[in-house]
mmCIF file of C-alpha atoms in Angstrom:
data_model
loop_
_atom_site.group_PDB
_atom_site.id
_atom_site.type_symbol
_atom_site.label_atom_id
_atom_site.label_comp_id
_atom_site.label_asym_id
_atom_site.label_seq_id
_atom_site.Cartn_x
_atom_site.Cartn_y
_atom_site.Cartn_z
ATOM 1 C CA MET A 1 -10.341 2.213 41.144
ATOM 2 C CA ASP A 2 -12.747 0.707 38.689
ATOM 3 C CA PRO A 3 -12.167 -2.876 37.185
ATOM 4 C CA LEU A 4 -11.228 -1.558 33.805
ATOM 5 C CA GLU A 5 -8.348 0.552 35.147
ATOM 6 C CA ALA A 6 -7.256 -2.218 37.457
ATOM 7 C CA ASP A 7 -7.118 -4.717 34.548
ATOM 8 C CA LEU A 8 -5.091 -2.105 32.402
ATOM 9 C CA ARG A 9 -2.830 -1.508 35.252
ATOM 10 C CA GLU A 10 -2.034 -5.327 35.687
ATOM 11 C CA ARG A 11 -1.590 -5.771 32.117
ATOM 12 C CA ALA A 12 0.771 -2.716 31.946
ATOM 13 C CA ALA A 13 2.751 -4.118 34.937
ATOM 14 C CA ALA A 14 3.134 -7.390 33.536
ATOM 15 C CA ALA A 15 4.576 -5.871 30.359
ATOM 16 C CA VAL A 16 6.995 -3.726 32.302
ATOM 17 C CA ARG A 17 8.212 -6.671 34.352
ATOM 18 C CA HIS A 18 9.891 -8.014 31.133
ATOM 19 C CA VAL A 19 12.165 -4.802 31.504
ATOM 20 C CA GLU A 20 12.080 -4.345 35.215
ATOM 21 C CA PRO A 21 11.260 -7.562 37.097
ATOM 22 C CA GLY A 22 10.058 -5.693 40.302
ATOM 23 C CA ALA A 23 7.368 -3.635 38.698
ATOM 24 C CA THR A 24 3.920 -3.399 40.320
ATOM 25 C CA ALA A 25 0.610 -2.205 39.316
ATOM 26 C CA GLN A 26 0.571 0.297 42.133
ATOM 27 C CA ALA A 27 3.820 1.989 40.973
ATOM 28 C CA LEU A 28 2.433 2.993 37.701
ATOM 29 C CA ALA A 29 1.217 6.471 37.063
ATOM 30 C CA VAL A 30 -1.352 7.340 34.337
ATOM 31 C CA LEU A 31 0.214 9.601 31.516
ATOM 32 C CA GLY A 32 -3.006 9.844 29.329
ATOM 33 C CA SER A 33 -5.435 8.045 27.326
ATOM 34 C CA GLY A 34 -6.783 8.018 23.789
ATOM 35 C CA LEU A 35 -9.641 6.390 21.996
ATOM 36 C CA ASP A 36 -7.841 2.998 21.921
ATOM 37 C CA HIS A 37 -4.993 2.951 24.549
ATOM 38 C CA THR A 38 -3.993 4.093 27.966
ATOM 39 C CA ALA A 39 -0.389 5.167 28.684
ATOM 40 C CA PHE A 40 1.251 4.539 32.079
ATOM 41 C CA ARG A 41 4.678 5.684 33.403
ATOM 42 C CA HIS A 42 6.938 3.639 35.488
ATOM 43 C CA GLY A 43 10.077 5.380 36.230
ATOM 44 C CA ASP A 44 11.909 6.026 33.057
ATOM 45 C CA LEU A 45 9.653 3.781 31.138
ATOM 46 C CA VAL A 46 6.365 4.246 29.287
ATOM 47 C CA VAL A 47 4.040 1.459 28.712
ATOM 48 C CA ARG A 48 1.030 1.654 26.365
ATOM 49 C CA VAL A 49 -1.844 -0.806 26.756
ATOM 50 C CA GLY A 50 -4.621 -1.177 24.168
ATOM 51 C CA ALA A 51 -4.552 -1.245 20.461
ATOM 52 C CA VAL A 52 -0.836 -1.393 19.704
ATOM 53 C CA PRO A 53 0.013 -2.644 16.294
ATOM 54 C CA ALA A 54 2.539 -5.451 16.163
ATOM 55 C CA ARG A 55 4.511 -3.401 13.548
ATOM 56 C CA GLU A 56 5.074 -0.377 15.713
ATOM 57 C CA PRO A 57 8.345 -1.344 17.464
ATOM 58 C CA ALA A 58 10.055 -2.151 14.158
ATOM 59 C CA LEU A 59 8.617 1.072 12.637
ATOM 60 C CA LEU A 60 10.200 3.083 15.545
ATOM 61 C CA VAL A 61 13.446 1.521 15.015
ATOM 62 C CA LEU A 62 13.463 2.337 11.451
ATOM 63 C CA LEU A 63 12.261 6.055 11.989
ATOM 64 C CA ARG A 64 14.843 6.628 14.614
ATOM 65 C CA GLU A 65 18.041 4.951 13.058
ATOM 66 C CA ARG A 66 17.289 5.733 9.493
ATOM 67 C CA LEU A 67 15.274 8.922 9.387
ATOM 68 C CA GLY A 68 16.390 10.734 12.478
ATOM 69 C CA TRP A 69 12.943 11.040 13.956
ATOM 70 C CA PRO A 70 12.927 11.644 17.828
ATOM 71 C CA VAL A 71 10.746 8.636 18.694
ATOM 72 C CA PRO A 72 10.982 6.468 21.691
ATOM 73 C CA VAL A 73 13.129 3.422 21.895
ATOM 74 C CA PRO A 74 10.980 0.148 22.208
ATOM 75 C CA ARG A 75 12.246 -2.188 25.092
ATOM 76 C CA HIS A 76 9.525 -4.869 25.132
ATOM 77 C CA ALA A 77 6.372 -5.582 23.000
ATOM 78 C CA GLU A 78 3.625 -8.094 23.320
ATOM 79 C CA GLU A 79 0.185 -8.432 21.997
ATOM 80 C CA GLY A 80 -1.717 -5.356 23.321
ATOM 81 C CA ALA A 81 1.283 -3.630 25.074
ATOM 82 C CA VAL A 82 4.492 -2.003 24.184
ATOM 83 C CA VAL A 83 7.190 -0.736 26.657
ATOM 84 C CA LEU A 84 9.226 2.323 25.565
ATOM 85 C CA ASP A 85 11.845 4.558 26.909
ATOM 86 C CA LEU A 86 10.457 7.770 28.432
ATOM 87 C CA LEU A 87 11.441 10.901 26.329
ATOM 88 C CA PRO A 88 11.956 14.320 27.844
ATOM 89 C CA GLY A 89 9.544 17.185 27.337
ATOM 90 C CA GLU A 90 5.865 18.183 27.652
ATOM 91 C CA PRO A 91 3.085 17.732 25.078
ATOM 92 C CA LEU A 92 2.694 20.915 22.975
ATOM 93 C CA LEU A 93 -1.197 20.711 23.005
ATOM 94 C CA GLY A 94 -2.471 24.284 24.203
ATOM 95 C CA ARG A 95 0.998 25.844 24.133
ATOM 96 C CA PRO A 96 2.616 28.175 21.476
ATOM 97 C CA PRO A 97 5.176 26.337 19.350
ATOM 98 C CA PRO A 98 8.890 27.080 19.813
ATOM 99 C CA SER A 99 10.885 28.956 17.278
ATOM 100 C CA GLY A 100 12.133 26.612 14.616
ATOM 101 C CA LEU A 101 9.656 23.810 15.209
ATOM 102 C CA ALA A 102 8.129 24.356 11.682
ATOM 103 C CA ALA A 103 11.317 24.020 10.068
ATOM 104 C CA ARG A 104 12.156 20.944 12.076
ATOM 105 C CA LEU A 105 8.921 19.221 11.330
ATOM 106 C CA ALA A 106 9.136 20.096 7.690
ATOM 107 C CA ASP A 107 12.547 18.476 7.199
ATOM 108 C CA LEU A 108 11.404 15.418 9.102
ATOM 109 C CA LEU A 109 8.290 15.164 7.157
ATOM 110 C CA THR A 110 10.159 15.645 3.894
ATOM 111 C CA LEU A 111 12.410 12.736 4.818
ATOM 112 C CA LEU A 112 9.432 10.578 5.636
ATOM 113 C CA HIS A 113 7.172 11.434 2.772
ATOM 114 C CA THR A 114 9.882 11.210 0.032
ATOM 115 C CA ALA A 115 11.570 7.960 1.307
ATOM 116 C CA ASP A 116 12.484 5.783 -1.595
ATOM 117 C CA GLY A 117 14.572 2.837 -2.685
ATOM 118 C CA GLY A 118 15.141 0.160 -0.008
ATOM 119 C CA LEU A 119 13.993 2.472 2.876
ATOM 120 C CA ARG A 120 10.518 2.827 1.050
ATOM 121 C CA ASP A 121 10.457 -0.879 0.480
ATOM 122 C CA GLU A 122 10.787 -1.453 4.326
ATOM 123 C CA LEU A 123 8.230 1.100 5.078
ATOM 124 C CA ASP A 124 5.755 -0.324 2.609
ATOM 125 C CA ALA A 125 6.185 -3.798 4.199
ATOM 126 C CA LEU A 126 5.382 -2.287 7.764
ATOM 127 C CA LEU A 127 2.554 0.171 7.043
ATOM 128 C CA PRO A 128 -0.988 -0.601 5.964
ATOM 129 C CA ASP A 129 -2.544 1.309 3.130
ATOM 130 C CA ASP A 130 -4.963 3.900 4.149
ATOM 131 C CA ASP A 131 -7.004 4.671 1.078
ATOM 132 C CA THR A 132 -9.738 6.626 3.019
ATOM 133 C CA GLU A 133 -11.217 9.145 0.742
ATOM 134 C CA PRO A 134 -11.984 12.787 1.871
ATOM 135 C CA GLY A 135 -15.673 12.112 1.758
ATOM 136 C CA GLU A 136 -15.346 9.292 4.189
ATOM 137 C CA TRP A 137 -14.083 11.542 6.941
ATOM 138 C CA LEU A 138 -17.586 12.714 7.130
ATOM 139 C CA ASP A 139 -18.912 9.451 8.337
ATOM 140 C CA GLY A 140 -20.074 9.692 12.002
ATOM 141 C CA LEU A 141 -18.715 13.330 12.181
ATOM 142 C CA ASP A 142 -20.627 15.553 14.722
ATOM 143 C CA GLY A 143 -20.646 19.024 15.841
ATOM 144 C CA PRO A 144 -22.257 22.458 15.469
ATOM 145 C CA ALA A 145 -24.763 22.365 12.636
ATOM 146 C CA ASP A 146 -23.219 25.673 10.959
ATOM 147 C CA LEU A 147 -19.696 24.207 11.019
ATOM 148 C CA LEU A 148 -20.755 20.744 9.647
ATOM 149 C CA ALA A 149 -22.486 22.532 6.818
ATOM 150 C CA VAL A 150 -19.156 24.134 5.758
ATOM 151 C CA VAL A 151 -17.318 20.839 6.046
ATOM 152 C CA ARG A 152 -19.936 18.967 3.982
ATOM 153 C CA ARG A 153 -19.917 21.611 1.343
ATOM 154 C CA ASP A 154 -16.340 21.744 0.710
ATOM 155 C CA VAL A 155 -15.227 18.081 0.285
ATOM 156 C CA PRO A 156 -11.949 17.914 -1.986
ATOM 157 C CA GLN A 157 -11.059 15.469 -4.425
ATOM 158 C CA PRO A 158 -8.760 12.273 -3.274
ATOM 159 C CA ALA A 159 -5.060 12.675 -3.072
ATOM 160 C CA PRO A 160 -3.191 11.404 -6.268
ATOM 161 C CA VAL A 161 -0.498 9.908 -4.247
ATOM 162 C CA ARG A 162 0.080 8.038 -0.851
ATOM 163 C CA VAL A 163 3.099 8.325 1.325
ATOM 164 C CA PRO A 164 4.482 6.901 4.652
ATOM 165 C CA ALA A 165 2.851 8.964 7.121
ATOM 166 C CA HIS A 166 2.381 9.490 10.856
ATOM 167 C CA ASN A 167 -1.434 9.888 10.169
ATOM 168 C CA ASP A 168 -2.275 11.390 13.424
ATOM 169 C CA LEU A 169 0.278 14.233 13.859
ATOM 170 C CA GLY A 170 -1.318 16.581 16.462
ATOM 171 C CA ALA A 171 0.243 18.721 19.146
ATOM 172 C CA GLU A 172 -0.671 16.169 21.756
ATOM 173 C CA HIS A 173 1.755 13.741 20.229
ATOM 174 C CA LEU A 174 4.699 16.437 19.954
ATOM 175 C CA LEU A 175 7.034 16.690 22.953
ATOM 176 C CA VAL A 176 8.964 19.789 23.457
ATOM 177 C CA GLU A 177 11.569 20.971 26.048
ATOM 178 C CA GLY A 178 13.989 23.885 26.060
ATOM 179 C CA GLY A 179 12.582 25.204 22.794
ATOM 180 C CA ARG A 180 13.266 21.961 20.858
ATOM 181 C CA LEU A 181 11.323 19.043 19.676
ATOM 182 C CA THR A 182 12.222 16.150 21.814
ATOM 183 C CA GLY A 183 9.734 13.376 20.825
ATOM 184 C CA VAL A 184 7.034 12.496 18.403
ATOM 185 C CA LEU A 185 4.674 9.974 19.775
ATOM 186 C CA ASP A 186 1.913 7.304 19.114
ATOM 187 C CA TRP A 187 2.658 6.005 15.738
ATOM 188 C CA SER A 188 -0.213 3.497 15.919
ATOM 189 C CA ASP A 189 -2.104 4.942 13.167
ATOM 190 C CA ALA A 190 0.943 5.244 10.750
ATOM 191 C CA ALA A 191 0.031 4.317 7.232
ATOM 192 C CA LEU A 192 0.537 4.870 3.622
ATOM 193 C CA ALA A 193 -1.713 7.858 3.299
ATOM 194 C CA ASP A 194 -2.339 11.296 1.937
ATOM 195 C CA PRO A 195 0.593 13.503 2.865
ATOM 196 C CA ALA A 196 -1.926 16.310 3.545
ATOM 197 C CA VAL A 197 -2.930 14.526 6.780
ATOM 198 C CA ASP A 198 0.267 14.930 8.389
ATOM 199 C CA VAL A 199 -0.083 18.878 7.900
ATOM 200 C CA ALA A 200 -3.823 19.103 8.773
ATOM 201 C CA ARG A 201 -3.556 18.434 12.521
ATOM 202 C CA LEU A 202 -0.742 20.801 12.674
ATOM 203 C CA LEU A 203 -2.947 23.553 11.119
ATOM 204 C CA ARG A 204 -5.788 22.628 13.547
ATOM 205 C CA ASP A 205 -3.345 22.898 16.632
ATOM 206 C CA LEU A 206 -0.791 25.507 15.665
ATOM 207 C CA GLY A 207 -2.422 27.745 13.211
ATOM 208 C CA PRO A 208 -1.938 28.924 9.545
ATOM 209 C CA GLU A 209 1.201 30.996 10.163
ATOM 210 C CA PHE A 210 2.899 27.954 11.711
ATOM 211 C CA VAL A 211 1.813 25.809 8.689
ATOM 212 C CA ALA A 212 2.807 28.435 6.126
ATOM 213 C CA GLY A 213 6.286 28.371 7.362
ATOM 214 C CA LEU A 214 6.363 24.597 7.379
ATOM 215 C CA VAL A 215 4.880 24.132 3.913
ATOM 216 C CA ALA A 216 7.378 26.873 2.631
ATOM 217 C CA ARG A 217 10.362 24.475 3.679
ATOM 218 C CA TYR A 218 8.626 21.092 3.068
ATOM 219 C CA ARG A 219 9.931 19.271 -0.123
ATOM 220 C CA GLY A 220 7.294 16.424 -0.012
ATOM 221 C CA PRO A 221 4.720 15.891 -2.811
ATOM 222 C CA VAL A 222 2.489 18.875 -3.017
ATOM 223 C CA ASP A 223 -0.215 18.676 -5.781
ATOM 224 C CA PRO A 224 -2.742 21.516 -6.639
ATOM 225 C CA GLY A 225 -5.328 20.123 -4.186
ATOM 226 C CA PHE A 226 -2.946 19.843 -1.208
ATOM 227 C CA ASP A 227 -3.858 23.008 0.523
ATOM 228 C CA GLU A 228 -7.581 22.291 0.017
ATOM 229 C CA ARG A 229 -7.338 18.886 1.623
ATOM 230 C CA VAL A 230 -5.111 20.056 4.465
ATOM 231 C CA LEU A 231 -7.931 22.702 5.364
ATOM 232 C CA PHE A 232 -10.652 20.016 5.005
ATOM 233 C CA TYR A 233 -8.909 17.460 7.037
ATOM 234 C CA ALA A 234 -8.105 20.095 9.833
ATOM 235 C CA ARG A 235 -11.824 21.122 10.016
ATOM 236 C CA CYS A 236 -12.814 17.525 10.505
ATOM 237 C CA ALA A 237 -10.099 16.812 13.098
ATOM 238 C CA ALA A 238 -11.300 19.897 14.912
ATOM 239 C CA LEU A 239 -14.778 18.595 15.170
ATOM 240 C CA GLU A 240 -13.469 15.157 16.213
ATOM 241 C CA ASP A 241 -11.502 16.726 19.057
ATOM 242 C CA LEU A 242 -14.535 18.834 20.002
ATOM 243 C CA ALA A 243 -16.674 15.788 20.236
ATOM 244 C CA PHE A 244 -13.919 13.779 22.087
ATOM 245 C CA GLY A 245 -13.351 16.522 24.633
ATOM 246 C CA GLU A 246 -17.000 16.810 25.322
ATOM 247 C CA GLU A 247 -17.560 13.044 25.717
ATOM 248 C CA THR A 248 -14.585 12.481 27.790
ATOM 249 C CA GLY A 249 -14.438 15.752 29.887
ATOM 250 C CA ARG A 250 -10.910 16.517 28.431
ATOM 251 C CA ARG A 251 -11.294 20.413 28.544
ATOM 252 C CA GLU A 252 -7.965 20.815 26.840
ATOM 253 C CA TYR A 253 -9.359 19.173 23.680
ATOM 254 C CA VAL A 254 -12.423 21.293 23.737
ATOM 255 C CA ASP A 255 -10.602 24.472 24.211
ATOM 256 C CA ASN A 256 -8.176 23.506 21.479
ATOM 257 C CA ALA A 257 -10.987 22.714 18.974
ATOM 258 C CA VAL A 258 -12.771 25.953 19.796
ATOM 259 C CA ARG A 259 -9.646 28.053 19.277
ATOM 260 C CA ALA A 260 -8.853 26.386 16.010
ATOM 261 C CA ALA A 261 -12.530 26.930 14.724
ATOM 262 C CA GLY A 262 -11.456 30.642 14.678
ATOM 263 C CA TRP A 263 -8.898 30.100 11.908
ATOM 264 C CA LEU A 264 -10.492 27.018 10.292
ATOM 265 C CA PHE A 265 -14.109 28.223 9.574
ATOM 266 C CA PRO A 266 -15.221 31.371 7.882
ATOM 267 C CA THR A 267 -16.662 34.038 10.418
#
């Protein structure tokens, strides 16, 4: 075991011991990792170590209790770590979506994106403002030259509105079991953002037919440039996943990005 993983395990075990005093680093199983965190499992608990915003536990409670999102219950939080209840299900990445998922996500996104009154005030107090314009998505973007040329040629205008958003809603963060959505994970990037961002990664991962069904039911803010921005963000996100998969050896991300390119880019 390399020193970095050993350190992450010790930090994770220390956080879990606030819930289960006998937890040890050796008893932790790696669930996965992203660009800025690693997730471990300890029995019926999950602990994420790394970049964990201090606001995330309060946000999860709000999402679960006020908006009905299937998010994990936070059990303990400290700087750089959060302990959550384990949710049932498996990540949807690389698998076909179950029937009814588009409608379910459309309803959940509508509730989140149209939150108003006191609820919107609470969300505004928790979430940072993501004012990233579409052109900024190109900063540092890499990939095949022909695909990059398409993305750089078709940069849309910025969104006219920002809403409470997950802001990283890809299939790897959706848990499904028995044909139903059981969890929506990793809200660390949640922000007041372009609503099209929450649809874009679903287009990348689940395809145009799925997204057409979702948008037909969605009742959030859809402006004339919405579809154009969804496609642009999805193309950028596919290239990001391709680079991430190649750099880390995560073949599932490479395969997903290559598959998505078939419907995201002209042939």
